mmCIF file of C-alpha atoms in Angstrom:
data_model
loop_
_atom_site.group_PDB
_atom_site.id
_atom_site.type_symbol
_atom_site.label_atom_id
_atom_site.label_comp_id
_atom_site.label_asym_id
_atom_site.label_seq_id
_atom_site.Cartn_x
_atom_site.Cartn_y
_atom_site.Cartn_z
ATOM 1 C CA MET A 101 41.176 -55.305 -118.837
ATOM 2 C CA ASP A 102 40.594 -51.510 -118.726
ATOM 3 C CA ARG A 103 43.290 -48.924 -119.441
ATOM 4 C CA HIS A 104 43.743 -47.879 -115.790
ATOM 5 C CA HIS A 105 44.349 -51.486 -114.769
ATOM 6 C CA ARG A 106 46.864 -51.980 -117.628
ATOM 7 C CA ILE A 107 48.750 -48.830 -116.608
ATOM 8 C CA ARG A 108 48.909 -49.935 -112.982
ATOM 9 C CA GLU A 109 50.056 -53.413 -114.069
ATOM 10 C CA LEU A 110 52.815 -51.923 -116.258
ATOM 11 C CA ALA A 111 54.039 -49.670 -113.426
ATOM 12 C CA GLU A 112 54.079 -52.615 -111.014
ATOM 13 C CA MET A 113 55.956 -54.738 -113.572
ATOM 14 C CA VAL A 114 58.676 -52.111 -113.927
ATOM 15 C CA THR A 115 59.141 -51.608 -110.180
ATOM 16 C CA SER A 116 59.267 -55.353 -109.507
ATOM 17 C CA ALA A 117 61.779 -56.188 -112.265
ATOM 18 C CA PRO A 118 65.406 -56.742 -111.208
ATOM 19 C CA GLY A 119 67.425 -53.529 -111.184
ATOM 20 C CA PHE A 120 67.825 -50.181 -109.452
ATOM 21 C CA THR A 121 64.137 -49.413 -109.005
ATOM 22 C CA ARG A 122 63.411 -52.664 -107.195
ATOM 23 C CA ALA A 123 66.703 -52.600 -105.275
ATOM 24 C CA ILE A 124 65.867 -49.280 -103.602
ATOM 25 C CA GLY A 125 62.319 -50.376 -102.741
ATOM 26 C CA THR A 126 60.221 -48.168 -105.025
ATOM 27 C CA ARG A 127 56.455 -48.591 -104.572
ATOM 28 C CA VAL A 128 53.637 -47.569 -106.919
ATOM 29 C CA GLU A 129 50.991 -45.670 -104.942
ATOM 30 C CA SER A 130 48.782 -44.804 -107.914
ATOM 31 C CA ALA A 131 48.952 -44.883 -111.702
ATOM 32 C CA GLU A 132 46.524 -43.497 -114.248
ATOM 33 C CA PRO A 133 46.941 -41.951 -117.696
ATOM 34 C CA GLY A 134 49.461 -39.109 -117.402
ATOM 35 C CA HIS A 135 49.815 -39.327 -113.613
ATOM 36 C CA VAL A 136 51.922 -41.583 -111.403
ATOM 37 C CA VAL A 137 52.648 -41.433 -107.676
ATOM 38 C CA MET A 138 55.565 -43.459 -106.322
ATOM 39 C CA SER A 139 57.098 -43.703 -102.883
ATOM 40 C CA LEU A 140 60.212 -44.989 -101.220
ATOM 41 C CA GLY A 141 60.784 -45.853 -97.576
ATOM 42 C CA LYS A 142 63.824 -44.780 -95.583
ATOM 43 C CA ASN A 143 66.722 -47.218 -95.629
ATOM 44 C CA ALA A 144 70.235 -46.532 -94.291
ATOM 45 C CA ASP A 145 71.726 -47.466 -97.680
ATOM 46 C CA LEU A 146 69.797 -44.619 -99.355
ATOM 47 C CA LEU A 147 71.031 -41.830 -97.080
ATOM 48 C CA GLN A 148 73.938 -39.425 -97.301
ATOM 49 C CA ALA A 149 76.396 -38.786 -94.455
ATOM 50 C CA ASN A 150 74.056 -36.461 -92.510
ATOM 51 C CA GLY A 151 71.136 -38.906 -92.530
ATOM 52 C CA PHE A 152 69.083 -37.253 -95.290
ATOM 53 C CA PHE A 153 67.950 -39.111 -98.420
ATOM 54 C CA HIS A 154 70.801 -38.916 -100.944
ATOM 55 C CA GLY A 155 70.227 -36.535 -103.858
ATOM 56 C CA GLY A 156 70.872 -39.319 -106.346
ATOM 57 C CA VAL A 157 68.103 -41.396 -104.781
ATOM 58 C CA ILE A 158 65.703 -38.438 -104.981
ATOM 59 C CA ALA A 159 66.673 -37.860 -108.626
ATOM 60 C CA GLY A 160 66.258 -41.562 -109.416
ATOM 61 C CA LEU A 161 62.775 -41.652 -107.899
ATOM 62 C CA ALA A 162 61.789 -38.490 -109.810
ATOM 63 C CA ASP A 163 63.143 -39.979 -113.045
ATOM 64 C CA HIS A 164 61.206 -43.200 -112.596
ATOM 65 C CA ALA A 165 57.933 -41.466 -111.665
ATOM 66 C CA GLY A 166 58.274 -39.051 -114.597
ATOM 67 C CA GLY A 167 58.896 -41.954 -116.955
ATOM 68 C CA GLY A 168 55.821 -43.699 -115.632
ATOM 69 C CA ALA A 169 53.635 -40.628 -116.119
ATOM 70 C CA VAL A 170 54.761 -40.139 -119.721
ATOM 71 C CA THR A 171 54.645 -43.854 -120.600
ATOM 72 C CA SER A 172 51.097 -44.083 -119.225
ATOM 73 C CA ALA A 173 50.002 -41.368 -121.673
ATOM 74 C CA MET A 174 51.701 -42.915 -124.735
ATOM 75 C CA ALA A 175 50.229 -45.231 -127.321
ATOM 76 C CA PRO A 176 50.126 -48.916 -126.349
ATOM 77 C CA GLY A 177 53.357 -50.783 -127.042
ATOM 78 C CA ARG A 178 55.561 -47.722 -126.383
ATOM 79 C CA PHE A 179 57.504 -46.686 -123.310
ATOM 80 C CA ALA A 180 59.581 -43.680 -122.342
ATOM 81 C CA VAL A 181 63.345 -43.539 -121.783
ATOM 82 C CA THR A 182 65.032 -40.498 -120.280
ATOM 83 C CA VAL A 183 66.682 -37.936 -122.534
ATOM 84 C CA ASN A 184 67.202 -35.261 -119.881
ATOM 85 C CA LEU A 185 66.598 -34.964 -116.155
ATOM 86 C CA GLN A 186 66.699 -31.590 -114.420
ATOM 87 C CA VAL A 187 66.310 -31.619 -110.645
ATOM 88 C CA SER A 188 66.136 -28.611 -108.331
ATOM 89 C CA PHE A 189 66.573 -29.535 -104.680
ATOM 90 C CA LEU A 190 64.483 -27.423 -102.315
ATOM 91 C CA ALA A 191 65.269 -28.786 -98.842
ATOM 92 C CA PRO A 192 66.980 -31.748 -97.165
ATOM 93 C CA ALA A 193 64.823 -34.877 -97.359
ATOM 94 C CA LYS A 194 64.863 -35.914 -93.722
ATOM 95 C CA GLY A 195 61.616 -37.839 -93.364
ATOM 96 C CA GLU A 196 60.930 -41.548 -93.217
ATOM 97 C CA GLU A 197 59.539 -41.675 -96.763
ATOM 98 C CA LEU A 198 59.847 -39.959 -100.141
ATOM 99 C CA ILE A 199 56.771 -39.376 -102.297
ATOM 100 C CA ALA A 200 57.071 -38.454 -105.992
ATOM 101 C CA ARG A 201 53.999 -37.107 -107.795
ATOM 102 C CA ALA A 202 54.516 -37.031 -111.552
ATOM 103 C CA ARG A 203 52.345 -35.425 -114.201
ATOM 104 C CA ALA A 204 52.861 -35.654 -117.952
ATOM 105 C CA ILE A 205 52.751 -32.081 -119.219
ATOM 106 C CA GLN A 206 53.324 -32.872 -122.911
ATOM 107 C CA VAL A 207 53.342 -36.180 -124.770
ATOM 108 C CA GLY A 208 54.019 -36.366 -128.493
ATOM 109 C CA ASN A 209 54.827 -39.190 -130.892
ATOM 110 C CA THR A 210 58.533 -39.040 -130.032
ATOM 111 C CA ILE A 211 59.135 -36.789 -126.998
ATOM 112 C CA GLY A 212 57.286 -36.405 -123.716
ATOM 113 C CA VAL A 213 57.853 -34.153 -120.713
ATOM 114 C CA ALA A 214 56.820 -34.667 -117.097
ATOM 115 C CA GLN A 215 56.933 -32.494 -114.005
ATOM 116 C CA VAL A 216 57.649 -34.320 -110.765
ATOM 117 C CA ASP A 217 57.175 -32.923 -107.266
ATOM 118 C CA VAL A 218 59.056 -34.858 -104.590
ATOM 119 C CA ALA A 219 58.273 -34.526 -100.888
ATOM 120 C CA SER A 220 59.778 -35.978 -97.753
ATOM 121 C CA LYS A 221 57.192 -37.290 -95.293
ATOM 122 C CA ALA A 222 57.820 -37.180 -91.527
ATOM 123 C CA ASP A 223 55.166 -37.745 -88.859
ATOM 124 C CA GLY A 224 52.441 -37.549 -91.517
ATOM 125 C CA VAL A 225 53.601 -34.134 -92.755
ATOM 126 C CA GLU A 226 54.958 -33.714 -96.282
ATOM 127 C CA THR A 227 57.752 -31.211 -96.963
ATOM 128 C CA PRO A 228 58.707 -30.436 -100.573
ATOM 129 C CA CYS A 229 62.326 -31.450 -101.156
ATOM 130 C CA ALA A 230 62.734 -31.388 -104.956
ATOM 131 C CA VAL A 231 61.069 -30.581 -108.243
ATOM 132 C CA ALA A 232 62.121 -32.189 -111.507
ATOM 133 C CA ILE A 233 61.466 -31.832 -115.207
ATOM 134 C CA VAL A 234 62.008 -35.093 -117.065
ATOM 135 C CA THR A 235 62.248 -35.193 -120.864
ATOM 136 C CA LEU A 236 61.766 -38.635 -122.366
ATOM 137 C CA ARG A 237 61.832 -40.340 -125.753
ATOM 138 C CA ALA A 238 59.262 -42.900 -126.898
ATOM 139 C CA VAL A 239 60.650 -46.289 -127.921
ATOM 140 C CA ALA A 240 59.040 -49.599 -128.830
ATOM 141 C CA MET A 241 58.442 -51.898 -125.878
ATOM 142 C CA PRO A 242 60.391 -55.088 -126.606
ATOM 143 C CA GLY A 243 58.245 -58.210 -126.661
ATOM 144 C CA ARG A 244 55.302 -56.689 -124.800
ATOM 145 C CA THR A 245 52.381 -54.362 -125.394
ATOM 146 C CA ASN A 246 50.438 -52.480 -122.769
ATOM 147 C CA ASP A 247 47.171 -52.457 -124.683
#
């Protein structure tokens, strides 16, 4: 199995496991070393009072995509857990879908950093709604390797 396939398989495993990521409907659009794209469809339970995607949902998607980008660039058998998440909201996310594009900008033996651009998609047009910097720590993957 090649590295790209293993990375995609790992990302799919994480989004399909029980928990927050699966509960909100996160989808993996693409995954390759250092880059992950994830999306999330509109659901009434994910919106704030004015009908926009809730900021916490946007932050959660950015966090997960950033973690995927950094983990995909780490040594096999390691995965990234969040140390810090900084999100700047740019505009209300009023589309029918969120798209998070994450890029690992630095990955070391212990700490990795990703930049995540989040857009809201409406009628095929993407509008930037947030940008995030995610700092993550490498830990051993319990009972599984991604090599």
